[in-house]
């Protein structure tokens, strides 16, 4: 178990997280003991899957900043439209590109991602390059709409300032 925890410490933020994942993987191993042919390989794979699942869950949670809150309060409909456009574009990515993007945004290096996804590092880098290019192209198409949204917001703010003066 110490080797598994050390392995997981290199892939997680803390020893506590690594221990938690090792414990969860061990519980799954015990539950599936009858079906497991190679316990050591199986527990590493399950632990890796747990890391991936947690990273994916984290990726799907939106990070809310004070700027998000301000924009949502100023113009809730515009904010929802903007956010849903970005989410829609992310959903359009092929599964592998979403995976590589999620791992990258979670702070993993191409070599770590290649281990997790069991592909070459060059494949990870290429996949990430394609994902970024697609996102840039698609977001460029939605940018005029976002710019119009910002312009409407600015006109409302200016009108409100005029009323105050």
C-alpha positions as YAML, in Angstrom:
chain: A
units: angstrom
residues:
- id: 1
  name: UNK
  ca: [0.00, 0.00, 0.00]
- id: 2
  name: UNK
  ca: [2.82, 2.54, 0.63]
- id: 3
  name: UNK
  ca: [3.96, 2.15, -3.00]
- id: 4
  name: UNK
  ca: [0.43, 2.84, -4.23]
- id: 5
  name: UNK
  ca: [0.18, 5.93, -1.99]
- id: 6
  name: UNK
  ca: [3.54, 7.21, -3.26]
- id: 7
  name: UNK
  ca: [2.39, 6.63, -6.83]
- id: 8
  name: UNK
  ca: [-0.83, 8.55, -6.11]
- id: 9
  name: UNK
  ca: [0.96, 11.39, -4.29]
- id: 10
  name: UNK
  ca: [2.70, 12.19, -7.58]
- id: 11
  name: UNK
  ca: [-0.67, 12.47, -9.30]
- id: 12
  name: UNK
  ca: [-2.66, 14.31, -6.63]
- id: 13
  name: UNK
  ca: [-2.38, 17.49, -4.62]
- id: 14
  name: UNK
  ca: [-1.70, 15.93, -1.25]
- id: 15
  name: UNK
  ca: [-0.83, 12.84, 0.74]
- id: 16
  name: UNK
  ca: [-4.31, 12.92, 2.27]
- id: 17
  name: UNK
  ca: [-5.90, 12.77, -1.18]
- id: 18
  name: UNK
  ca: [-3.57, 9.94, -2.18]
- id: 19
  name: UNK
  ca: [-4.48, 7.97, 0.95]
- id: 20
  name: UNK
  ca: [-8.18, 8.58, 0.37]
- id: 21
  name: UNK
  ca: [-7.95, 7.31, -3.21]
- id: 22
  name: UNK
  ca: [-5.86, 4.29, -2.15]
- id: 23
  name: UNK
  ca: [-8.48, 3.44, 0.47]
- id: 24
  name: UNK
  ca: [-11.33, 3.75, -2.04]
- id: 25
  name: UNK
  ca: [-9.43, 1.57, -4.55]
- id: 26
  name: UNK
  ca: [-8.71, -1.02, -1.84]
- id: 27
  name: UNK
  ca: [-12.38, -1.20, -0.89]
- id: 28
  name: UNK
  ca: [-13.26, -1.78, -4.54]
- id: 29
  name: UNK
  ca: [-10.58, -4.47, -4.75]
- id: 30
  name: UNK
  ca: [-12.02, -6.30, -1.74]
- id: 31
  name: UNK
  ca: [-15.54, -6.08, -3.19]
- id: 32
  name: UNK
  ca: [-14.35, -7.50, -6.52]
- id: 33
  name: UNK
  ca: [-11.74, -9.93, -5.21]
- id: 34
  name: UNK
  ca: [-13.32, -13.00, -6.83]
- id: 35
  name: UNK
  ca: [-13.13, -11.42, -10.32]
- id: 36
  name: UNK
  ca: [-9.63, -9.92, -10.06]
- id: 37
  name: UNK
  ca: [-6.81, -11.87, -11.68]
- id: 38
  name: UNK
  ca: [-3.93, -9.42, -11.09]
- id: 39
  name: UNK
  ca: [-4.64, -7.48, -7.88]
- id: 40
  name: UNK
  ca: [-1.63, -5.14, -8.07]
- id: 41
  name: UNK
  ca: [-2.33, -4.01, -11.66]
- id: 42
  name: UNK
  ca: [-6.06, -3.85, -10.95]
- id: 43
  name: UNK
  ca: [-5.74, -1.59, -7.90]
- id: 44
  name: UNK
  ca: [-3.42, 0.81, -9.76]
- id: 45
  name: UNK
  ca: [-5.86, 0.99, -12.67]
- id: 46
  name: UNK
  ca: [-8.83, 1.56, -10.35]
- id: 47
  name: UNK
  ca: [-6.92, 4.24, -8.41]
- id: 48
  name: UNK
  ca: [-6.07, 5.92, -11.70]
- id: 49
  name: UNK
  ca: [-9.73, 5.81, -12.72]
- id: 50
  name: UNK
  ca: [-10.71, 7.39, -9.40]
- id: 51
  name: UNK
  ca: [-8.26, 10.24, -10.06]
- id: 52
  name: UNK
  ca: [-9.71, 10.66, -13.54]
- id: 53
  name: UNK
  ca: [-13.30, 10.63, -12.24]
- id: 54
  name: UNK
  ca: [-12.49, 13.26, -9.62]
- id: 55
  name: UNK
  ca: [-10.69, 15.46, -12.14]
- id: 56
  name: UNK
  ca: [-13.63, 15.18, -14.53]
- id: 57
  name: UNK
  ca: [-16.05, 16.12, -11.75]
- id: 58
  name: UNK
  ca: [-13.86, 19.07, -10.81]
- id: 59
  name: UNK
  ca: [-13.64, 20.17, -14.42]
- id: 60
  name: UNK
  ca: [-17.41, 20.23, -14.74]
- id: 61
  name: UNK
  ca: [-17.82, 22.44, -11.68]
- id: 62
  name: UNK
  ca: [-17.72, 26.05, -12.74]
- id: 63
  name: UNK
  ca: [-15.28, 28.20, -10.83]
- id: 64
  name: UNK
  ca: [-17.32, 31.13, -9.64]
- id: 65
  name: UNK
  ca: [-15.41, 34.40, -9.22]
- id: 66
  name: UNK
  ca: [-16.60, 37.79, -8.07]
- id: 67
  name: UNK
  ca: [-16.55, 38.85, -11.74]
- id: 68
  name: UNK
  ca: [-19.00, 36.02, -12.58]
- id: 69
  name: UNK
  ca: [-21.26, 37.10, -9.75]
- id: 70
  name: UNK
  ca: [-21.11, 40.76, -10.80]
- id: 71
  name: UNK
  ca: [-21.94, 39.91, -14.41]
- id: 72
  name: UNK
  ca: [-24.74, 37.58, -13.35]
- id: 73
  name: UNK
  ca: [-26.28, 40.27, -11.15]
- id: 74
  name: UNK
  ca: [-25.91, 43.02, -13.78]
- id: 75
  name: UNK
  ca: [-27.41, 40.98, -16.57]
- id: 76
  name: UNK
  ca: [-28.49, 37.45, -15.69]
- id: 77
  name: UNK
  ca: [-29.81, 36.58, -19.15]
- id: 78
  name: UNK
  ca: [-26.59, 37.72, -20.89]
- id: 79
  name: UNK
  ca: [-24.48, 35.83, -18.35]
- id: 80
  name: UNK
  ca: [-26.45, 32.61, -18.83]
- id: 81
  name: UNK
  ca: [-26.25, 32.96, -22.62]
- id: 82
  name: UNK
  ca: [-22.48, 33.53, -22.48]
- id: 83
  name: UNK
  ca: [-21.88, 30.55, -20.15]
- id: 84
  name: UNK
  ca: [-24.12, 28.22, -22.13]
- id: 85
  name: UNK
  ca: [-22.28, 29.15, -25.35]
- id: 86
  name: UNK
  ca: [-18.96, 28.13, -23.83]
- id: 87
  name: UNK
  ca: [-20.40, 24.92, -22.35]
- id: 88
  name: UNK
  ca: [-21.95, 24.04, -25.72]
- id: 89
  name: UNK
  ca: [-18.62, 24.50, -27.49]
- id: 90
  name: UNK
  ca: [-16.90, 22.25, -24.93]
- id: 91
  name: UNK
  ca: [-19.58, 19.58, -25.45]
- id: 92
  name: UNK
  ca: [-18.87, 19.65, -29.19]
- id: 93
  name: UNK
  ca: [-15.29, 18.48, -28.65]
- id: 94
  name: UNK
  ca: [-14.62, 14.80, -29.31]
- id: 95
  name: UNK
  ca: [-14.41, 12.71, -26.12]
- id: 96
  name: UNK
  ca: [-10.61, 12.30, -26.21]
- id: 97
  name: UNK
  ca: [-10.10, 16.06, -26.66]
- id: 98
  name: UNK
  ca: [-12.40, 16.77, -23.69]
- id: 99
  name: UNK
  ca: [-10.45, 14.24, -21.62]
- id: 100
  name: UNK
  ca: [-7.05, 15.73, -22.47]
- id: 101
  name: UNK
  ca: [-8.37, 19.25, -21.87]
- id: 102
  name: UNK
  ca: [-9.82, 18.25, -18.48]
- id: 103
  name: UNK
  ca: [-6.56, 16.64, -17.36]
- id: 104
  name: UNK
  ca: [-4.54, 19.62, -18.62]
- id: 105
  name: UNK
  ca: [-6.77, 22.12, -16.83]
- id: 106
  name: UNK
  ca: [-6.38, 20.01, -13.69]
- id: 107
  name: UNK
  ca: [-2.63, 20.60, -13.84]
- id: 108
  name: UNK
  ca: [-1.41, 17.32, -15.33]
- id: 109
  name: UNK
  ca: [1.54, 17.27, -17.72]
- id: 110
  name: UNK
  ca: [1.42, 15.56, -21.13]
- id: 111
  name: UNK
  ca: [3.57, 12.71, -19.78]
- id: 112
  name: UNK
  ca: [1.18, 12.14, -16.85]
- id: 113
  name: UNK
  ca: [-1.84, 12.32, -19.15]
- id: 114
  name: UNK
  ca: [-0.25, 9.85, -21.55]
- id: 115
  name: UNK
  ca: [0.21, 7.40, -18.66]
- id: 116
  name: UNK
  ca: [-3.36, 7.81, -17.47]
- id: 117
  name: UNK
  ca: [-4.94, 7.51, -20.91]
- id: 118
  name: UNK
  ca: [-2.40, 4.91, -22.07]
- id: 119
  name: UNK
  ca: [-1.39, 6.80, -25.21]
- id: 120
  name: UNK
  ca: [1.85, 8.36, -26.47]
- id: 121
  name: UNK
  ca: [2.89, 11.81, -25.21]
- id: 122
  name: UNK
  ca: [2.91, 13.05, -28.79]
- id: 123
  name: UNK
  ca: [-0.73, 11.96, -29.09]
- id: 124
  name: UNK
  ca: [-1.63, 13.95, -25.97]
- id: 125
  name: UNK
  ca: [0.12, 17.07, -27.30]
- id: 126
  name: UNK
  ca: [-1.50, 16.68, -30.72]
- id: 127
  name: UNK
  ca: [-4.94, 16.12, -29.18]
- id: 128
  name: UNK
  ca: [-4.54, 19.22, -27.02]
- id: 129
  name: UNK
  ca: [-3.43, 21.27, -30.02]
- id: 130
  name: UNK
  ca: [-6.53, 20.15, -31.98]
- id: 131
  name: UNK
  ca: [-8.81, 20.91, -28.99]
- id: 132
  name: UNK
  ca: [-7.36, 24.41, -28.59]
- id: 133
  name: UNK
  ca: [-7.64, 25.13, -32.31]
- id: 134
  name: UNK
  ca: [-11.26, 23.98, -32.37]
- id: 135
  name: UNK
  ca: [-12.14, 26.01, -29.28]
- id: 136
  name: UNK
  ca: [-10.47, 29.13, -30.69]
- id: 137
  name: UNK
  ca: [-12.30, 28.74, -34.01]
- id: 138
  name: UNK
  ca: [-15.71, 28.10, -32.42]
- id: 139
  name: UNK
  ca: [-15.37, 30.81, -29.78]
- id: 140
  name: UNK
  ca: [-14.31, 33.25, -32.49]
- id: 141
  name: UNK
  ca: [-17.66, 32.57, -34.17]
- id: 142
  name: UNK
  ca: [-19.54, 33.28, -30.94]
- id: 143
  name: UNK
  ca: [-17.39, 36.32, -30.09]
- id: 144
  name: UNK
  ca: [-19.49, 38.77, -32.21]
- id: 145
  name: UNK
  ca: [-22.54, 37.71, -30.22]
- id: 146
  name: UNK
  ca: [-20.61, 38.06, -26.96]
- id: 147
  name: UNK
  ca: [-19.34, 41.46, -28.08]
- id: 148
  name: UNK
  ca: [-22.91, 42.57, -28.79]
- id: 149
  name: UNK
  ca: [-23.90, 41.32, -25.34]
- id: 150
  name: UNK
  ca: [-21.10, 43.39, -23.80]
- id: 151
  name: UNK
  ca: [-22.11, 46.43, -25.87]
- id: 152
  name: UNK
  ca: [-25.72, 46.14, -24.65]
- id: 153
  name: UNK
  ca: [-24.43, 45.85, -21.09]
- id: 154
  name: UNK
  ca: [-22.27, 48.96, -21.51]
- id: 155
  name: UNK
  ca: [-25.19, 50.94, -22.99]
- id: 156
  name: UNK
  ca: [-27.34, 50.00, -19.97]
- id: 157
  name: UNK
  ca: [-24.56, 51.07, -17.59]
- id: 158
  name: UNK
  ca: [-24.13, 54.36, -19.46]
- id: 159
  name: UNK
  ca: [-27.88, 54.97, -19.41]
- id: 160
  name: UNK
  ca: [-27.95, 54.25, -15.69]
- id: 161
  name: UNK
  ca: [-25.03, 56.70, -15.11]
- id: 162
  name: UNK
  ca: [-26.92, 59.37, -17.09]
- id: 163
  name: UNK
  ca: [-29.95, 58.87, -14.86]
- id: 164
  name: UNK
  ca: [-27.81, 59.32, -11.75]
- id: 165
  name: UNK
  ca: [-26.28, 62.57, -13.00]
...
